[in-house]
mmCIF file of C-alpha atoms and ligand atoms in Angstrom:
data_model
loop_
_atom_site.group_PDB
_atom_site.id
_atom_site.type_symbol
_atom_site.label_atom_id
_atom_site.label_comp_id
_atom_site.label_asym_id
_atom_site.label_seq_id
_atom_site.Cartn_x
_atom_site.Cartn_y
_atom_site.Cartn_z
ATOM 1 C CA UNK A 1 11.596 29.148 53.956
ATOM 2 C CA UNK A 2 9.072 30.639 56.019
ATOM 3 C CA UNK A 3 6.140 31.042 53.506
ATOM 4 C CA UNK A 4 2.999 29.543 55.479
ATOM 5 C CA UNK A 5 2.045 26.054 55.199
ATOM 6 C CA UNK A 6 0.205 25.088 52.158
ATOM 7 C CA UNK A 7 -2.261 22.955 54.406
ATOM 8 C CA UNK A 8 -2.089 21.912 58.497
ATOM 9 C CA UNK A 9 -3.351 18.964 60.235
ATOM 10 C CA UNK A 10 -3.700 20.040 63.916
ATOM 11 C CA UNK A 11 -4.814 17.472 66.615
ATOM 12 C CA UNK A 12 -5.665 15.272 63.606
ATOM 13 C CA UNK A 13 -7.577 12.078 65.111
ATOM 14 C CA UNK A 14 -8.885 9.004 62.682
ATOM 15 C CA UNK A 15 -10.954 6.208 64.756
ATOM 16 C CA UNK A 16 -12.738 4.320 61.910
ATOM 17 C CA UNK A 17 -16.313 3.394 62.624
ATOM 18 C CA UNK A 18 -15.318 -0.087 63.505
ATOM 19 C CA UNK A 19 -13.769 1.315 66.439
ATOM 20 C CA UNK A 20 -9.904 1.120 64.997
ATOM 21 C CA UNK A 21 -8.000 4.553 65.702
ATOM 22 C CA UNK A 22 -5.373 4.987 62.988
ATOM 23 C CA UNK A 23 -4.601 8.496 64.431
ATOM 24 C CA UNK A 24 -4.854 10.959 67.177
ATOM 25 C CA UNK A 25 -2.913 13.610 68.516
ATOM 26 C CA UNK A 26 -1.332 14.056 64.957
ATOM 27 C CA UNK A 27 0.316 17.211 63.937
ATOM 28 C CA UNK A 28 1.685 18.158 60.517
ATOM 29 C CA UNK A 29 2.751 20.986 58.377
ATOM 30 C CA UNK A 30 2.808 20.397 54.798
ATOM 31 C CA UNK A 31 4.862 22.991 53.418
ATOM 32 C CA UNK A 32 4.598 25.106 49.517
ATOM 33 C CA UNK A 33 6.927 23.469 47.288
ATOM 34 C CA UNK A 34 8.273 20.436 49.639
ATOM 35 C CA UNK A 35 8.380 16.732 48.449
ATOM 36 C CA UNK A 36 7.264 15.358 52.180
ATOM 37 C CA UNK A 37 7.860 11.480 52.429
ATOM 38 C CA UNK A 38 5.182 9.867 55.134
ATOM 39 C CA UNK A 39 7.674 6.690 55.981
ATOM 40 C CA UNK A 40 5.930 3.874 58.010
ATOM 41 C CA UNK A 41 5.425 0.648 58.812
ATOM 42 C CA UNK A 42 2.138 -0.867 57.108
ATOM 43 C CA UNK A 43 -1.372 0.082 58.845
ATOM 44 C CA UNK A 44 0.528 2.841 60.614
ATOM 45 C CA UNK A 45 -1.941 5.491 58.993
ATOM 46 C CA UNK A 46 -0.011 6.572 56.237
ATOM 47 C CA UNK A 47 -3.049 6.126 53.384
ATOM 48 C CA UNK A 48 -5.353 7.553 56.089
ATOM 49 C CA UNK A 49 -3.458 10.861 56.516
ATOM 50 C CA UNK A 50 -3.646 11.001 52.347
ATOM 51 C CA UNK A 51 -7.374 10.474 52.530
ATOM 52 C CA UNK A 52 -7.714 12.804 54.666
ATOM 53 C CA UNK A 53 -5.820 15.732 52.967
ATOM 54 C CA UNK A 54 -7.861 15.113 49.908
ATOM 55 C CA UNK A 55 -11.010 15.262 52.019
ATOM 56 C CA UNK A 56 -12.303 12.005 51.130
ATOM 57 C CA UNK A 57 -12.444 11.408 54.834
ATOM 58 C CA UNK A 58 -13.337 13.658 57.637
ATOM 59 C CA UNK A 59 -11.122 13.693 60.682
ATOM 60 C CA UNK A 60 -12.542 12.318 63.970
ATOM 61 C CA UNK A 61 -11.098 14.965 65.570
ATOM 62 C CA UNK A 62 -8.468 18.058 64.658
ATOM 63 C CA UNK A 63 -8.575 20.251 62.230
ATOM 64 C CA UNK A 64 -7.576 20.704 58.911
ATOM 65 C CA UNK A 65 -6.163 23.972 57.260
ATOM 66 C CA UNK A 66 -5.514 25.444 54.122
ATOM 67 C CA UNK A 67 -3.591 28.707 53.387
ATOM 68 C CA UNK A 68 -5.444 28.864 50.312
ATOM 69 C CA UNK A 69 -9.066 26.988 50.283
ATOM 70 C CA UNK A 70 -8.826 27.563 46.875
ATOM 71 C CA UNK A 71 -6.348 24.649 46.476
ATOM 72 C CA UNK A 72 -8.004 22.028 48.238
ATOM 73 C CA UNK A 73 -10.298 21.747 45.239
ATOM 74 C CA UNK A 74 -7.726 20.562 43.235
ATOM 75 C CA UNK A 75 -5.465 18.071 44.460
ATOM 76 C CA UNK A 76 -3.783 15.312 42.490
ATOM 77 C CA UNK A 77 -4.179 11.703 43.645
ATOM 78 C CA UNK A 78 -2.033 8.595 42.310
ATOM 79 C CA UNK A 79 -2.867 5.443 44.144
ATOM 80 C CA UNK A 80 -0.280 2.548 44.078
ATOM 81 C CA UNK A 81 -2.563 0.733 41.818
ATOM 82 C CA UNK A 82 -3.103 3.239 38.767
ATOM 83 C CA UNK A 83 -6.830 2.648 38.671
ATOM 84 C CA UNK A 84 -7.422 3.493 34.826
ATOM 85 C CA UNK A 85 -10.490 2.641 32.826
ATOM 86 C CA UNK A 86 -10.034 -0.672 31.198
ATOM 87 C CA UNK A 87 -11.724 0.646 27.441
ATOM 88 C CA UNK A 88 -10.455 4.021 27.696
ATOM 89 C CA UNK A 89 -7.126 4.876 25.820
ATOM 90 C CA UNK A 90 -4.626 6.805 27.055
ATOM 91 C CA UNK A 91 -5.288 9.763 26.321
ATOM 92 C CA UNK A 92 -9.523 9.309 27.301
ATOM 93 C CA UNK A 93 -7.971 8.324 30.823
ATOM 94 C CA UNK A 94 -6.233 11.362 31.483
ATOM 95 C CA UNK A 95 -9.029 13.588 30.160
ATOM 96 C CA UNK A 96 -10.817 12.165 32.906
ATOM 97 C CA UNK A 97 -10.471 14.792 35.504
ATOM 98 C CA UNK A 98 -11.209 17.794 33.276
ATOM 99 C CA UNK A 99 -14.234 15.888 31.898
ATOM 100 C CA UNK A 100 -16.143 15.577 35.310
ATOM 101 C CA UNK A 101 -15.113 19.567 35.134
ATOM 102 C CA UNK A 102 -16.765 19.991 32.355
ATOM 103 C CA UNK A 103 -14.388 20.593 29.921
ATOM 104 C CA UNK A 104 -14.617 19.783 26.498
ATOM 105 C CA UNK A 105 -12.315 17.177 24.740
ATOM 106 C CA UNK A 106 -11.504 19.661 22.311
ATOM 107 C CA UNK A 107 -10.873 22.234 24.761
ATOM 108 C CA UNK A 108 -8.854 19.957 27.081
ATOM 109 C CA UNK A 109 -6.694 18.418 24.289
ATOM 110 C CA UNK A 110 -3.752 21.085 23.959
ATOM 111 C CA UNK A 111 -3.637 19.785 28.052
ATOM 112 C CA UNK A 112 -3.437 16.633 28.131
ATOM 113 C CA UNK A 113 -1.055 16.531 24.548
ATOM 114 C CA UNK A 114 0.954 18.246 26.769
ATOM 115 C CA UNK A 115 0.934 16.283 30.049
ATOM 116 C CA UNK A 116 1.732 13.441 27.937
ATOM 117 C CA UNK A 117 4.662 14.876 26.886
ATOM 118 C CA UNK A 118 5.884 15.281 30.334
ATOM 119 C CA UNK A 119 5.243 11.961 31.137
ATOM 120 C CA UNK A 120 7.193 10.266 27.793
ATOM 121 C CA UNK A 121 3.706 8.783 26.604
ATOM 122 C CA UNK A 122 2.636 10.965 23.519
ATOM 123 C CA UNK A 123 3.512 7.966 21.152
ATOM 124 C CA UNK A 124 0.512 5.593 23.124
ATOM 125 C CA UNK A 125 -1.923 8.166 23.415
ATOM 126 C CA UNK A 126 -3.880 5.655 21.573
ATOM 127 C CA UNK A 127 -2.924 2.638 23.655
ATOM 128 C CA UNK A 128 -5.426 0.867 26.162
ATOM 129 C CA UNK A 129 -3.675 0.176 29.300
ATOM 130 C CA UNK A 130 -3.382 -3.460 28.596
ATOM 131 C CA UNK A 131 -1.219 -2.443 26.252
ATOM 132 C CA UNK A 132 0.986 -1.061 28.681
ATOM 133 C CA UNK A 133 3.767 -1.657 30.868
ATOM 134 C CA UNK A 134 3.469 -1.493 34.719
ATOM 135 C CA UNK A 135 5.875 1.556 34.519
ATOM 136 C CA UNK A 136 3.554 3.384 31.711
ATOM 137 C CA UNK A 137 0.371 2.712 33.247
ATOM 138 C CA UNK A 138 1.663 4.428 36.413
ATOM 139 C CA UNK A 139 2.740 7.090 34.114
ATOM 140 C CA UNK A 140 -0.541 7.458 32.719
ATOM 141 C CA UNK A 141 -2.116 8.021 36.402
ATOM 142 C CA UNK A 142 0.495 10.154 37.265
ATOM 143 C CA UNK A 143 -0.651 12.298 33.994
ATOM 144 C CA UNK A 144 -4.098 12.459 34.747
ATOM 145 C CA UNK A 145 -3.231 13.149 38.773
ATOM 146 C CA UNK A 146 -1.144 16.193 36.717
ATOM 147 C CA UNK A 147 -3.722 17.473 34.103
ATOM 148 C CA UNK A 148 -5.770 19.653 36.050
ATOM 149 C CA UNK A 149 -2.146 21.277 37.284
ATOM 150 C CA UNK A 150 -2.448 20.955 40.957
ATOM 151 C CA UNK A 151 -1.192 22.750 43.824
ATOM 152 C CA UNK A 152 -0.917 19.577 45.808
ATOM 153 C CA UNK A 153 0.130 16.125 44.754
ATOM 154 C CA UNK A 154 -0.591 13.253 46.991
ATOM 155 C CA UNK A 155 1.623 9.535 46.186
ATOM 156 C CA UNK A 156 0.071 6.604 47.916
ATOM 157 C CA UNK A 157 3.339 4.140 47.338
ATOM 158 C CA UNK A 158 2.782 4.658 43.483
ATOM 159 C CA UNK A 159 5.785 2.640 42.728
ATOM 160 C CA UNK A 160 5.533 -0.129 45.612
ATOM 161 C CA UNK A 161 4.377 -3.027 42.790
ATOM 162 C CA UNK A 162 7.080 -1.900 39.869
ATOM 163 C CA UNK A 163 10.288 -3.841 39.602
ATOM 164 C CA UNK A 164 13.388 -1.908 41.188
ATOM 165 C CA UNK A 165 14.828 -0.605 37.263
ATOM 166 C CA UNK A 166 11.501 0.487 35.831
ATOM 167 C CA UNK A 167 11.029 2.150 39.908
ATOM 168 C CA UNK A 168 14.429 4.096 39.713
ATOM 169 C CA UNK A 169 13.236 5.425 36.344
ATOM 170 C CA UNK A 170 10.118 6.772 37.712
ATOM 171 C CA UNK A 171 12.118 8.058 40.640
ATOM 172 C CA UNK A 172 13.892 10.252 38.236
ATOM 173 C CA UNK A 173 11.127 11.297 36.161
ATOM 174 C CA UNK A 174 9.376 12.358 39.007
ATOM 175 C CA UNK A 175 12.025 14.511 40.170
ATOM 176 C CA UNK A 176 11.828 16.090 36.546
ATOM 177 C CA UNK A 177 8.504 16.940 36.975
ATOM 178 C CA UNK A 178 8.525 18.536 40.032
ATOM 179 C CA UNK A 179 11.422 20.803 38.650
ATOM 180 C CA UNK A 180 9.221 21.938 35.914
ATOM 181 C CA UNK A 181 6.191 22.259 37.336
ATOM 182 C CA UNK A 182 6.976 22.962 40.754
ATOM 183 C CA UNK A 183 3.734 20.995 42.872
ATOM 184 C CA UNK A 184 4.190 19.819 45.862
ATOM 185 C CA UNK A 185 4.342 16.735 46.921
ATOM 186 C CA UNK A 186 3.047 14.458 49.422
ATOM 187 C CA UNK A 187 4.138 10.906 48.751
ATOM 188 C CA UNK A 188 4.107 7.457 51.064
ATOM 189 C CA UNK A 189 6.246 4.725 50.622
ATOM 190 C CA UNK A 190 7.953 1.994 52.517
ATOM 191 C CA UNK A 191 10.906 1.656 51.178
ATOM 192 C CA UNK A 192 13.618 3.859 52.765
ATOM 193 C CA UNK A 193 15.787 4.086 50.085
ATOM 194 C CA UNK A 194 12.797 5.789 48.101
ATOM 195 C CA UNK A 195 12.210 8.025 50.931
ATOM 196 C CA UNK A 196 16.235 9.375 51.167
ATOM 197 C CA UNK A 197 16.181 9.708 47.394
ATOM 198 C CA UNK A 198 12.942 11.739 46.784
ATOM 199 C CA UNK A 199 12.380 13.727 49.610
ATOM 200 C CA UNK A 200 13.080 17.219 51.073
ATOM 201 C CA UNK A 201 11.626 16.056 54.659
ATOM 202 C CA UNK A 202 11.303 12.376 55.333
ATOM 203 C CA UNK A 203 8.332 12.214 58.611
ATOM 204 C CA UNK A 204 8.928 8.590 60.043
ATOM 205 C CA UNK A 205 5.781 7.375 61.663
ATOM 206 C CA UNK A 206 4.682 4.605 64.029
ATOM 207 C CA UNK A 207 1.998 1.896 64.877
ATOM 208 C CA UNK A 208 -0.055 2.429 66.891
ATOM 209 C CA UNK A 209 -1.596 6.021 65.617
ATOM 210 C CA UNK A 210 0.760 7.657 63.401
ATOM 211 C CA UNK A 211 2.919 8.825 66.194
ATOM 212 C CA UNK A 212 5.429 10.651 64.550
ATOM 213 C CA UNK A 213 9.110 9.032 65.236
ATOM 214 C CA UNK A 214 11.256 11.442 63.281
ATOM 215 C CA UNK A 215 11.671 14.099 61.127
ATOM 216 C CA UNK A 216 14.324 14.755 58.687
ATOM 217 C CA UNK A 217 15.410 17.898 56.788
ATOM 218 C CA UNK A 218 16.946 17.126 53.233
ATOM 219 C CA UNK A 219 18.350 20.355 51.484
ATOM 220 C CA UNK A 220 16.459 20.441 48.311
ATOM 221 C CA UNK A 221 19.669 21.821 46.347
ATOM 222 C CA UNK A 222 21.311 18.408 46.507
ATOM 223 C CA UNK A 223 21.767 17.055 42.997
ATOM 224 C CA UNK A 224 19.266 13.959 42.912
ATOM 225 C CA UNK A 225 21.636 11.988 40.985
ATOM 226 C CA UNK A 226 23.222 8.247 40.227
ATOM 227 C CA UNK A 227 26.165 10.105 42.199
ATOM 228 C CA UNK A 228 23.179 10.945 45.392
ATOM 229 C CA UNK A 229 22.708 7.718 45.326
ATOM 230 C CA UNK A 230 26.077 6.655 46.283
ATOM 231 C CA UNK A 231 27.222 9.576 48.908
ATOM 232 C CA UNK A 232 28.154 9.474 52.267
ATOM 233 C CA UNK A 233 25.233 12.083 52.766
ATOM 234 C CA UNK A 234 22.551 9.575 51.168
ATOM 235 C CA UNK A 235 23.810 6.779 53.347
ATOM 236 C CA UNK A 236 23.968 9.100 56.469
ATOM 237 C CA UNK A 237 20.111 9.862 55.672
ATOM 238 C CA UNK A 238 18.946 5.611 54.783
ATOM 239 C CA UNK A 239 21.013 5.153 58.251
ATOM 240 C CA UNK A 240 18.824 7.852 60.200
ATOM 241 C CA UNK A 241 15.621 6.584 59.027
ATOM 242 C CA UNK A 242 16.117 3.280 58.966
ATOM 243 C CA UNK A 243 17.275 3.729 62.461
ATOM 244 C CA UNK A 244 13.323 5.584 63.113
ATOM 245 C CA UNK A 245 11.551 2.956 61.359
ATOM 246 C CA UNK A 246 13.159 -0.176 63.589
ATOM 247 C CA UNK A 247 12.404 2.093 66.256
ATOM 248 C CA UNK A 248 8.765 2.562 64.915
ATOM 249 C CA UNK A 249 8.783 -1.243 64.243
ATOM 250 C CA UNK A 250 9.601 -1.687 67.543
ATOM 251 C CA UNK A 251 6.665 0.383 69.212
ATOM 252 C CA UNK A 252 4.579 -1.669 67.379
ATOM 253 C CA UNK A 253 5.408 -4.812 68.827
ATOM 254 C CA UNK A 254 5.582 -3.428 71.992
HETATM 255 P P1 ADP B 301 -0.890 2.500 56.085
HETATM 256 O O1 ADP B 301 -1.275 3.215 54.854
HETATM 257 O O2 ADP B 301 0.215 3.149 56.856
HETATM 258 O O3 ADP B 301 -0.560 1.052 55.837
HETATM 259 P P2 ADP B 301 -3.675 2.896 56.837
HETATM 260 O O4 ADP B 301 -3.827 4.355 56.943
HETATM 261 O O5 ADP B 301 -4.191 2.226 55.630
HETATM 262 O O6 ADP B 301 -2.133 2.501 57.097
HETATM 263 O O7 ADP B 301 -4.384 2.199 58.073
HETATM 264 C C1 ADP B 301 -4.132 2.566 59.436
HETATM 265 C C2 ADP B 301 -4.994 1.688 60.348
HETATM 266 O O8 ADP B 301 -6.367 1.986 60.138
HETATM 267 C C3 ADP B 301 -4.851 0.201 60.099
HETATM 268 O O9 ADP B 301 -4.981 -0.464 61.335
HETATM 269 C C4 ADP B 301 -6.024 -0.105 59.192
HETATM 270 O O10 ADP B 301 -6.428 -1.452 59.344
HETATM 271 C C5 ADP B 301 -7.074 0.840 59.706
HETATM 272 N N1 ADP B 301 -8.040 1.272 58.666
HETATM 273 C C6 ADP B 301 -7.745 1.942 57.522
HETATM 274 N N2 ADP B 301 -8.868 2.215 56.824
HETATM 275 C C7 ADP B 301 -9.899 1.704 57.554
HETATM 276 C C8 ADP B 301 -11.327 1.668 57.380
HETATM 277 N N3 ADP B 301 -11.918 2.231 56.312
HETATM 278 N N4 ADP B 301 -12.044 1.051 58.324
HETATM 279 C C9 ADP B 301 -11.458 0.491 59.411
HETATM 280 N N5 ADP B 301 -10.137 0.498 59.649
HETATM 281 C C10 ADP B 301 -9.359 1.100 58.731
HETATM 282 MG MG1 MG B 302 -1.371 2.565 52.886
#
């Protein structure tokens, strides 16, 4: 592909005002269409390059760049803890987003009936989230992240604190929805397995600063499959960034 990136961090730089730099130097493409895994050790600046994509953060230093400025103002966010409103139901929760728009309930139901749908939780519209699962209220933050239909989706480890079945499930679903509605996606975890099964570039980066370790190219017309999951050309993927991230483990101890 060589359409331009969708947004560019040049020379990005984080120092917080306690006097901790979680970045400098960094440089990063985000490409239209791409599910981009940030891979990391913890406190390497992963969450920090996700704030400051959504611009709830300034950089230090750098600059950030959109092709479009249009689609800055409308990125999705899904933290690893889904953050819903205890007393809202579902459905209130994901109306959320096109509420502080100012969009009326009426005129934002056919939307969020329909993100619902996508996200297998039209029969608990109704629910509060203590009525839900771990795996549903994650899908219920992933709906409202979806509602307003962003270009951009940013995935701070979403599925870090979900048991490995329900966290394989979501894996799959999320790869649904990004073949129907085509975002893309910019999503952190941890776990490399996550990272080789998700991802059409995996960046691997390091303590201290986000130094970036490694970058690997998945072709996105690999079947994402129970099957994926047990090739030679999964394993040969784990292998190369596992290999990055003991190498980024090891910088940090260094
Ligand atoms: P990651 O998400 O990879 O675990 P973070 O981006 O959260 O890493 O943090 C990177 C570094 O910046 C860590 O050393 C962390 O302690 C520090 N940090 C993050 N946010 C702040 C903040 N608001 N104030 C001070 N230090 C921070
Ligand atoms: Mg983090």
């Amino acid at each position: 592909m060589t359409t331009a990136p969708l947004v560019s961090l040049h020379g990005v730089a984080k120092t917080f005002p306690n006097g901790v730099t979680a970045l400098s130097g960094l440089d990063l493409d985000v490409r239209e269409g791409e599910t981009l895994t940030l891979l990391g050790p913890s406190g390497c600046g992963k969450s920090t390059v996700l704030r400051l994509i959504a611009g709830l953060s300034p950089p230090s230093a750098g600059a950030i760049s959109w092709a479009d400025p249009e689609a800055r103002k409308n990125i999705g966010f899904v933290f690893q803890e889904p953050t819903l409103l205890p007393w809202a139901n579902v459905a209130d929760n994901v109306y959320l987003p096109l509420r502080v728009a100012g969009e009326t309930r009426a005129g934002a139901q056919p939307r969020i009936d329909r993100v619902l749908e996508h996200v297998g939780l039209s029969d608990f519209a109704h629910a509060l989230p203590r009525e839900l699962s771990g795996g549903m209220k994650m899908r219920c933050a992933i709906a409202r992240a979806l509602v307003t239909r962003p270009a951009l989706i940013l995935m701070d480890e979403p599925f870090a604190a979900l048991d490995e079945v329900t966290r394989f499930k979501l894996n799959d679903d999320l790869l649904a929805l990004k073949r129907d509605l085509g975002a893309t996606i910019v999503f952190v975890t941890h776990s490399v397995f996550e990272s080789a099964y998700l991802s059409t570039r995996i960046i691997v980066m390091s303590k201290p600063r986000g130094a970036i370790m490694e970058e690997i190219e998945i072709d996105p017309a690999l079947t994402r499959d129970p099957e994926f999951r047990m090739s030679e050309r999964f394993s040969d993927i784990c292998r190369r960034a596992s290999r990055a991230l003991r190498d980024a483990m090891g910088e940090n101890s260094r």
